[in-house]
PDB file of C-alpha atoms in Angstrom:
ATOM      1  CA  MET A   1     124.849  77.141  94.822  1.00 58.00           C
ATOM      2  CA  LYS A   2     121.530  75.589  95.850  1.00 72.00           C
ATOM      3  CA  ALA A   3     118.366  77.304  94.296  1.00 84.00           C
ATOM      4  CA  PHE A   4     115.882  79.323  96.154  1.00 90.00           C
ATOM      5  CA  THR A   5     112.523  77.477  94.611  1.00 91.00           C
ATOM      6  CA  GLY A   6     110.144  79.482  96.634  1.00 93.00           C
ATOM      7  CA  VAL A   7     111.262  82.531  94.964  1.00 95.00           C
ATOM      8  CA  LYS A   8     108.746  83.412  92.092  1.00 96.00           C
ATOM      9  CA  ILE A   9     108.666  86.332  89.521  1.00 96.00           C
ATOM     10  CA  SER A  10     105.473  87.204  87.748  1.00 96.00           C
ATOM     11  CA  GLY A  11     105.224  89.856  84.993  1.00 96.00           C
ATOM     12  CA  ALA A  12     108.641  89.569  83.343  1.00 94.00           C
ATOM     13  CA  THR A  13     110.146  89.014  80.276  1.00 91.00           C
ATOM     14  CA  PRO A  14     112.488  85.763  80.390  1.00 88.00           C
ATOM     15  CA  ALA A  15     115.610  88.109  80.435  1.00 85.00           C
ATOM     16  CA  VAL A  16     114.342  90.273  83.263  1.00 89.00           C
ATOM     17  CA  ARG A  17     113.203  87.279  84.907  1.00 91.00           C
ATOM     18  CA  GLY A  18     116.754  85.470  85.036  1.00 87.00           C
ATOM     19  CA  THR A  19     117.952  88.856  86.161  1.00 88.00           C
ATOM     20  CA  LEU A  20     116.245  89.552  89.047  1.00 92.00           C
ATOM     21  CA  TYR A  21     116.101  85.796  90.157  1.00 90.00           C
ATOM     22  CA  TYR A  22     119.668  85.977  90.337  1.00 89.00           C
ATOM     23  CA  LEU A  23     119.995  88.897  92.117  1.00 92.00           C
ATOM     24  CA  ILE A  24     117.755  87.989  94.847  1.00 94.00           C
ATOM     25  CA  HIS A  25     119.235  84.593  94.926  1.00 93.00           C
ATOM     26  CA  THR A  26     122.481  86.271  95.750  1.00 92.00           C
ATOM     27  CA  LEU A  27     120.973  88.504  98.284  1.00 94.00           C
ATOM     28  CA  LEU A  28     119.136  85.748  99.771  1.00 94.00           C
ATOM     29  CA  THR A  29     122.480  83.613 100.242  1.00 92.00           C
ATOM     30  CA  LEU A  30     124.405  86.475 101.530  1.00 92.00           C
ATOM     31  CA  GLU A  31     121.630  87.133 104.248  1.00 90.00           C
ATOM     32  CA  ARG A  32     121.804  83.372 105.224  1.00 88.00           C
ATOM     33  CA  VAL A  33     118.212  82.933 104.595  1.00 89.00           C
ATOM     34  CA  PRO A  34     116.760  79.203 104.430  1.00 89.00           C
ATOM     35  CA  TYR A  35     116.504  77.720 100.626  1.00 89.00           C
ATOM     36  CA  ASP A  36     112.907  76.923 101.110  1.00 89.00           C
ATOM     37  CA  ALA A  37     112.120  80.807 101.880  1.00 91.00           C
ATOM     38  CA  GLN A  38     108.860  81.949  99.987  1.00 92.00           C
ATOM     39  CA  LEU A  39     109.251  85.680  98.366  1.00 95.00           C
ATOM     40  CA  CYS A  40     107.315  86.941  95.493  1.00 95.00           C
ATOM     41  CA  ILE A  41     108.433  89.344  93.031  1.00 96.00           C
ATOM     42  CA  HIS A  42     105.603  90.976  91.151  1.00 97.00           C
ATOM     43  CA  VAL A  43     106.980  93.239  87.882  1.00 97.00           C
ATOM     44  CA  VAL A  44     103.886  95.677  87.351  1.00 96.00           C
ATOM     45  CA  SER A  45     103.092  98.314  84.917  1.00 96.00           C
ATOM     46  CA  LEU A  46     103.064 102.278  86.018  1.00 96.00           C
ATOM     47  CA  GLN A  47      99.265 102.218  86.073  1.00 97.00           C
ATOM     48  CA  HIS A  48      99.460  99.341  88.553  1.00 96.00           C
ATOM     49  CA  MET A  49     102.319 100.649  90.621  1.00 96.00           C
ATOM     50  CA  HIS A  50     100.195 103.898  90.763  1.00 96.00           C
ATOM     51  CA  CYS A  51      97.043 102.126  92.049  1.00 96.00           C
ATOM     52  CA  LEU A  52      99.425 100.188  94.616  1.00 95.00           C
ATOM     53  CA  ASN A  53     101.226 103.385  95.936  1.00 94.00           C
ATOM     54  CA  GLN A  54      97.773 105.737  96.193  1.00 94.00           C
ATOM     55  CA  ARG A  55      95.856 102.573  97.994  1.00 94.00           C
ATOM     56  CA  PHE A  56      98.672 101.846 100.665  1.00 91.00           C
ATOM     57  CA  ARG A  57     100.683 105.076 101.011  1.00 90.00           C
ATOM     58  CA  ARG A  58      97.999 107.614  99.982  1.00 93.00           C
ATOM     59  CA  VAL A  59     100.833 108.842  97.506  1.00 93.00           C
ATOM     60  CA  ASN A  60      99.196 109.772  94.040  1.00 96.00           C
ATOM     61  CA  ARG A  61     101.909 108.624  91.653  1.00 95.00           C
ATOM     62  CA  PRO A  62     103.926 105.192  90.816  1.00 95.00           C
ATOM     63  CA  THR A  63     107.292 104.807  92.359  1.00 94.00           C
ATOM     64  CA  ASP A  64     109.961 101.986  91.797  1.00 94.00           C
ATOM     65  CA  VAL A  65     109.527  99.431  94.647  1.00 95.00           C
ATOM     66  CA  LEU A  66     107.281  98.478  97.156  1.00 94.00           C
ATOM     67  CA  THR A  67     107.724  95.910  99.826  1.00 93.00           C
ATOM     68  CA  PHE A  68     104.526  93.820 101.747  1.00 92.00           C
ATOM     69  CA  ALA A  69     106.730  92.381 104.123  1.00 85.00           C
ATOM     70  CA  GLN A  70     105.560  89.148 106.075  1.00 76.00           C
ATOM     71  CA  THR A  71     107.447  90.137 109.130  1.00 57.00           C
ATOM     72  CA  GLY A  72     106.237  90.313 112.630  1.00 49.00           C
ATOM     73  CA  ALA A  73     106.762  90.249 116.473  1.00 41.00           C
ATOM     74  CA  THR A  74     108.033  86.732 115.899  1.00 43.00           C
ATOM     75  CA  ASP A  75     111.002  88.051 113.613  1.00 48.00           C
ATOM     76  CA  ARG A  76     112.685  89.950 116.319  1.00 43.00           C
ATOM     77  CA  PHE A  77     114.026  86.396 117.457  1.00 44.00           C
ATOM     78  CA  VAL A  78     114.423  85.389 114.334  1.00 45.00           C
ATOM     79  CA  ASN A  79     116.429  88.552 113.101  1.00 45.00           C
ATOM     80  CA  ASP A  80     118.504  88.371 116.269  1.00 44.00           C
ATOM     81  CA  LEU A  81     119.541  84.782 115.322  1.00 43.00           C
ATOM     82  CA  LEU A  82     120.399  84.924 111.654  1.00 43.00           C
ATOM     83  CA  PHE A  83     120.373  88.692 110.486  1.00 41.00           C
ATOM     84  CA  GLY A  84     122.473  90.249 113.061  1.00 41.00           C
ATOM     85  CA  ASP A  85     125.246  92.394 112.537  1.00 41.00           C
ATOM     86  CA  ALA A  86     128.696  91.662 113.487  1.00 38.00           C
ATOM     87  CA  ASP A  87     128.874  94.219 116.211  1.00 36.00           C
ATOM     88  CA  GLY A  88     126.290  92.272 117.966  1.00 34.00           C
ATOM     89  CA  GLY A  89     123.019  94.593 117.066  1.00 33.00           C
ATOM     90  CA  GLY A  90     121.027  92.176 116.088  1.00 31.00           C
ATOM     91  CA  ASP A  91     117.186  93.412 116.363  1.00 28.00           C
ATOM     92  CA  HIS A  92     116.155  94.793 113.202  1.00 28.00           C
ATOM     93  CA  HIS A  93     112.332  94.477 113.426  1.00 29.00           C
ATOM     94  CA  VAL A  94     110.299  97.419 113.734  1.00 28.00           C
ATOM     95  CA  ASN A  95     106.777  98.495 112.980  1.00 30.00           C
ATOM     96  CA  ILE A  96     105.959  98.231 109.064  1.00 32.00           C
ATOM     97  CA  GLY A  97     104.875 101.197 107.367  1.00 34.00           C
ATOM     98  CA  SER A  98     107.658 103.758 106.824  1.00 33.00           C
ATOM     99  CA  SER A  99     109.105 104.701 103.230  1.00 37.00           C
ATOM    100  CA  THR A 100     112.119 105.834 101.282  1.00 39.00           C
ATOM    101  CA  GLU A 101     112.524 107.182  97.993  1.00 45.00           C
ATOM    102  CA  TYR A 102     112.983 103.501  96.940  1.00 49.00           C
ATOM    103  CA  GLY A 103     111.658 100.290  98.408  1.00 49.00           C
ATOM    104  CA  GLN A 104     108.828 101.635 100.515  1.00 52.00           C
ATOM    105  CA  SER A 105     107.894  99.030 103.145  1.00 52.00           C
ATOM    106  CA  LEU A 106     103.914  98.718 103.471  1.00 50.00           C
ATOM    107  CA  PRO A 107     101.485  97.068 105.974  1.00 46.00           C
ATOM    108  CA  ARG A 108     102.080  93.119 105.746  1.00 45.00           C
ATOM    109  CA  LEU A 109      99.272  91.116 104.015  1.00 39.00           C
ATOM    110  CA  SER A 110      99.171  88.810 106.821  1.00 33.00           C
ATOM    111  CA  CYS A 111     101.299  87.586 109.703  1.00 32.00           C
ATOM    112  CA  SER A 112     101.206  85.321 112.869  1.00 31.00           C
ATOM    113  CA  THR A 113     101.984  87.384 115.813  1.00 31.00           C
ATOM    114  CA  ALA A 114     103.379  86.413 119.228  1.00 33.00           C
ATOM    115  CA  ASP A 115     104.071  88.088 122.282  1.00 35.00           C
ATOM    116  CA  VAL A 116     107.322  89.340 122.508  1.00 36.00           C
ATOM    117  CA  GLY A 117     108.534  89.121 125.761  1.00 42.00           C
ATOM    118  CA  GLN A 118     107.796  85.176 125.522  1.00 47.00           C
ATOM    119  CA  SER A 119     110.198  82.787 122.915  1.00 47.00           C
ATOM    120  CA  PRO A 120     107.612  81.911 120.236  1.00 47.00           C
ATOM    121  CA  PRO A 121     107.090  78.372 119.166  1.00 50.00           C
ATOM    122  CA  HIS A 122     109.194  76.705 116.737  1.00 47.00           C
ATOM    123  CA  SER A 123     106.308  76.545 114.320  1.00 49.00           C
ATOM    124  CA  MET A 124     105.959  79.900 114.453  1.00 50.00           C
ATOM    125  CA  LEU A 125     109.972  80.728 113.961  1.00 48.00           C
ATOM    126  CA  ARG A 126     109.800  78.545 110.871  1.00 49.00           C
ATOM    127  CA  SER A 127     106.882  79.941 109.480  1.00 52.00           C
ATOM    128  CA  ALA A 128     108.573  83.605 109.708  1.00 55.00           C
ATOM    129  CA  LEU A 129     112.257  82.197 108.574  1.00 61.00           C
ATOM    130  CA  VAL A 130     110.290  81.102 105.379  1.00 79.00           C
ATOM    131  CA  GLU A 131     107.524  83.713 104.656  1.00 85.00           C
ATOM    132  CA  LEU A 132     109.305  86.782 103.444  1.00 90.00           C
ATOM    133  CA  GLY A 133     106.182  88.486 101.398  1.00 91.00           C
ATOM    134  CA  ASP A 134     105.840  90.431  98.267  1.00 94.00           C
ATOM    135  CA  ILE A 135     107.911  92.995  96.458  1.00 95.00           C
ATOM    136  CA  PHE A 136     106.440  94.930  93.750  1.00 96.00           C
ATOM    137  CA  VAL A 137     109.100  96.657  90.819  1.00 95.00           C
ATOM    138  CA  CYS A 138     107.739  98.905  88.180  1.00 95.00           C
ATOM    139  CA  LEU A 139     110.840  98.994  85.963  1.00 94.00           C
ATOM    140  CA  GLU A 140     109.108 101.335  83.521  1.00 94.00           C
ATOM    141  CA  TYR A 141     109.304 104.072  86.420  1.00 95.00           C
ATOM    142  CA  MET A 142     113.082 103.255  86.658  1.00 94.00           C
ATOM    143  CA  GLN A 143     113.612 103.615  82.990  1.00 92.00           C
ATOM    144  CA  LYS A 144     111.580 106.838  82.748  1.00 94.00           C
ATOM    145  CA  ARG A 145     113.399 108.348  86.089  1.00 94.00           C
ATOM    146  CA  CYS A 146     116.782 107.385  84.549  1.00 92.00           C
ATOM    147  CA  ASN A 147     115.902 109.050  81.190  1.00 93.00           C
ATOM    148  CA  ALA A 148     114.461 112.498  82.727  1.00 94.00           C
ATOM    149  CA  SER A 149     117.560 112.615  84.937  1.00 91.00           C
ATOM    150  CA  PRO A 150     120.503 110.899  83.835  1.00 90.00           C
ATOM    151  CA  SER A 151     123.173 112.988  85.754  1.00 90.00           C
ATOM    152  CA  ARG A 152     121.184 112.621  89.152  1.00 90.00           C
ATOM    153  CA  CYS A 153     119.799 109.128  88.890  1.00 89.00           C
ATOM    154  CA  LEU A 154     121.962 105.613  88.871  1.00 89.00           C
ATOM    155  CA  PRO A 155     121.559 103.903  85.448  1.00 88.00           C
ATOM    156  CA  LEU A 156     119.121 101.260  85.099  1.00 87.00           C
ATOM    157  CA  VAL A 157     120.989  98.189  86.529  1.00 84.00           C
ATOM    158  CA  PRO A 158     122.776  99.929  89.570  1.00 87.00           C
ATOM    159  CA  TYR A 159     119.173 101.521  90.340  1.00 91.00           C
ATOM    160  CA  LEU A 160     117.669  97.975  90.211  1.00 91.00           C
ATOM    161  CA  GLU A 161     120.524  96.424  92.252  1.00 90.00           C
ATOM    162  CA  ALA A 162     119.892  99.277  95.126  1.00 92.00           C
ATOM    163  CA  SER A 163     116.419  99.233  94.897  1.00 93.00           C
ATOM    164  CA  MET A 164     116.063  95.531  95.201  1.00 94.00           C
ATOM    165  CA  VAL A 165     118.567  95.692  98.204  1.00 94.00           C
ATOM    166  CA  HIS A 166     116.268  97.966 100.226  1.00 93.00           C
ATOM    167  CA  ALA A 167     113.196  96.027  99.267  1.00 94.00           C
ATOM    168  CA  THR A 168     114.845  92.889 100.552  1.00 94.00           C
ATOM    169  CA  LEU A 169     115.754  94.027 103.600  1.00 92.00           C
ATOM    170  CA  HIS A 170     112.571  95.132 104.344  1.00 90.00           C
ATOM    171  CA  ALA A 171     111.421  91.654 103.394  1.00 91.00           C
ATOM    172  CA  LEU A 172     113.772  90.290 106.373  1.00 89.00           C
ATOM    173  CA  GLY A 173     112.415  92.514 108.780  1.00 86.00           C
ATOM    174  CA  TYR A 174     114.257  96.033 108.550  1.00 88.00           C
ATOM    175  CA  ASP A 175     113.248  99.061 108.701  1.00 86.00           C
ATOM    176  CA  HIS A 176     114.109 102.489 109.361  1.00 85.00           C
ATOM    177  CA  THR A 177     111.268 104.268 111.721  1.00 85.00           C
ATOM    178  CA  SER A 178     114.324 105.279 114.229  1.00 88.00           C
ATOM    179  CA  PRO A 179     117.887 106.876 113.776  1.00 91.00           C
ATOM    180  CA  GLN A 180     119.282 103.691 115.098  1.00 91.00           C
ATOM    181  CA  GLU A 181     117.031 101.475 112.986  1.00 90.00           C
ATOM    182  CA  LEU A 182     117.893 103.644 109.858  1.00 90.00           C
ATOM    183  CA  GLN A 183     121.597 103.800 110.660  1.00 92.00           C
ATOM    184  CA  ARG A 184     121.335  99.615 110.839  1.00 92.00           C
ATOM    185  CA  MET A 185     119.880  99.057 107.671  1.00 92.00           C
ATOM    186  CA  VAL A 186     121.938 101.473 105.551  1.00 93.00           C
ATOM    187  CA  ARG A 187     124.854  99.964 107.224  1.00 94.00           C
ATOM    188  CA  ARG A 188     123.550  96.688 105.826  1.00 94.00           C
ATOM    189  CA  GLU A 189     122.848  97.890 102.530  1.00 94.00           C
ATOM    190  CA  GLN A 190     126.139  99.022 102.190  1.00 94.00           C
ATOM    191  CA  GLN A 191     127.760  95.917 103.104  1.00 95.00           C
ATOM    192  CA  LEU A 192     125.744  94.110 100.582  1.00 94.00           C
ATOM    193  CA  GLY A 193     125.995  97.009  97.770  1.00 91.00           C
ATOM    194  CA  ARG A 194     130.202  96.328  98.580  1.00 93.00           C
ATOM    195  CA  ARG A 195     129.458  92.589  98.137  1.00 92.00           C
ATOM    196  CA  LEU A 196     127.639  92.847  94.782  1.00 89.00           C
ATOM    197  CA  ALA A 197     130.194  95.095  93.421  1.00 87.00           C
ATOM    198  CA  ALA A 198     132.734  92.727  94.112  1.00 90.00           C
ATOM    199  CA  LEU A 199     130.995  89.990  92.589  1.00 86.00           C
ATOM    200  CA  SER A 200     130.542  92.273  89.754  1.00 82.00           C
ATOM    201  CA  ARG A 201     134.063  92.824  89.372  1.00 87.00           C
ATOM    202  CA  ARG A 202     134.926  89.055  89.338  1.00 89.00           C
ATOM    203  CA  CYS A 203     131.989  88.259  87.377  1.00 84.00           C
ATOM    204  CA  PRO A 204     131.259  91.106  85.021  1.00 79.00           C
ATOM    205  CA  GLY A 205     128.215  89.467  83.185  1.00 74.00           C
ATOM    206  CA  TYR A 206     126.254  88.541  86.282  1.00 72.00           C
ATOM    207  CA  LEU A 207     123.794  91.227  86.058  1.00 69.00           C
ATOM    208  CA  PRO A 208     123.627  91.892  82.362  1.00 64.00           C
ATOM    209  CA  PRO A 209     122.098  94.895  80.870  1.00 62.00           C
ATOM    210  CA  LEU A 210     118.397  94.984  80.823  1.00 64.00           C
ATOM    211  CA  ASP A 211     116.251  95.734  77.951  1.00 64.00           C
ATOM    212  CA  ILE A 212     112.735  96.033  79.721  1.00 65.00           C
ATOM    213  CA  TRP A 213     111.092  96.314  76.361  1.00 61.00           C
ATOM    214  CA  ALA A 214     112.511  92.836  74.974  1.00 61.00           C
ATOM    215  CA  SER A 215     109.742  90.555  74.499  1.00 53.00           C
ATOM    216  CA  ASP A 216     112.209  87.381  74.799  1.00 50.00           C
TER     217      ASP A 216
END
């Protein structure tokens, strides 16, 4: 496989960085994203995530994953071309700002815009294809939630998988501000989940158990 050299991961131990990189690499490959795509993953503390959640969502507590997508009007054309469903329903772009239990999508940091009634120039299409944004991950929150409610929460690795699938789809322009958009996003999450599960069966160690407290 070719490498996504534009995927940057900060704040993680080497073991966690490797797990996150492989997971994101797999998801971007399955979604047919160009190999020069730019996506930043930030592993942050409970306090940092709390501050982000309060500042951008007005929610006074930490959460597991937040997505700052670079998607905008241009991506309606991009998603139709690359990320469309097999049944022909390909417009996954909606306004940013909705939230779920995990993978909240927030106002984008910056983005070029275009009149959706016109085909955007090639330079804007190219920018939309490769500039995906930022994902903030709080493994401490996930671990605490797993420990507090083990019967109601996924184990850490499947929880991380589900959160990153959701967050990555947000970065690619998916959202869920209408029933139709929610249905389309959930369907794609389920498809990716099944493909990750099949990969896990074929290669049992591809996402090894995480020790988020390990220093190396």
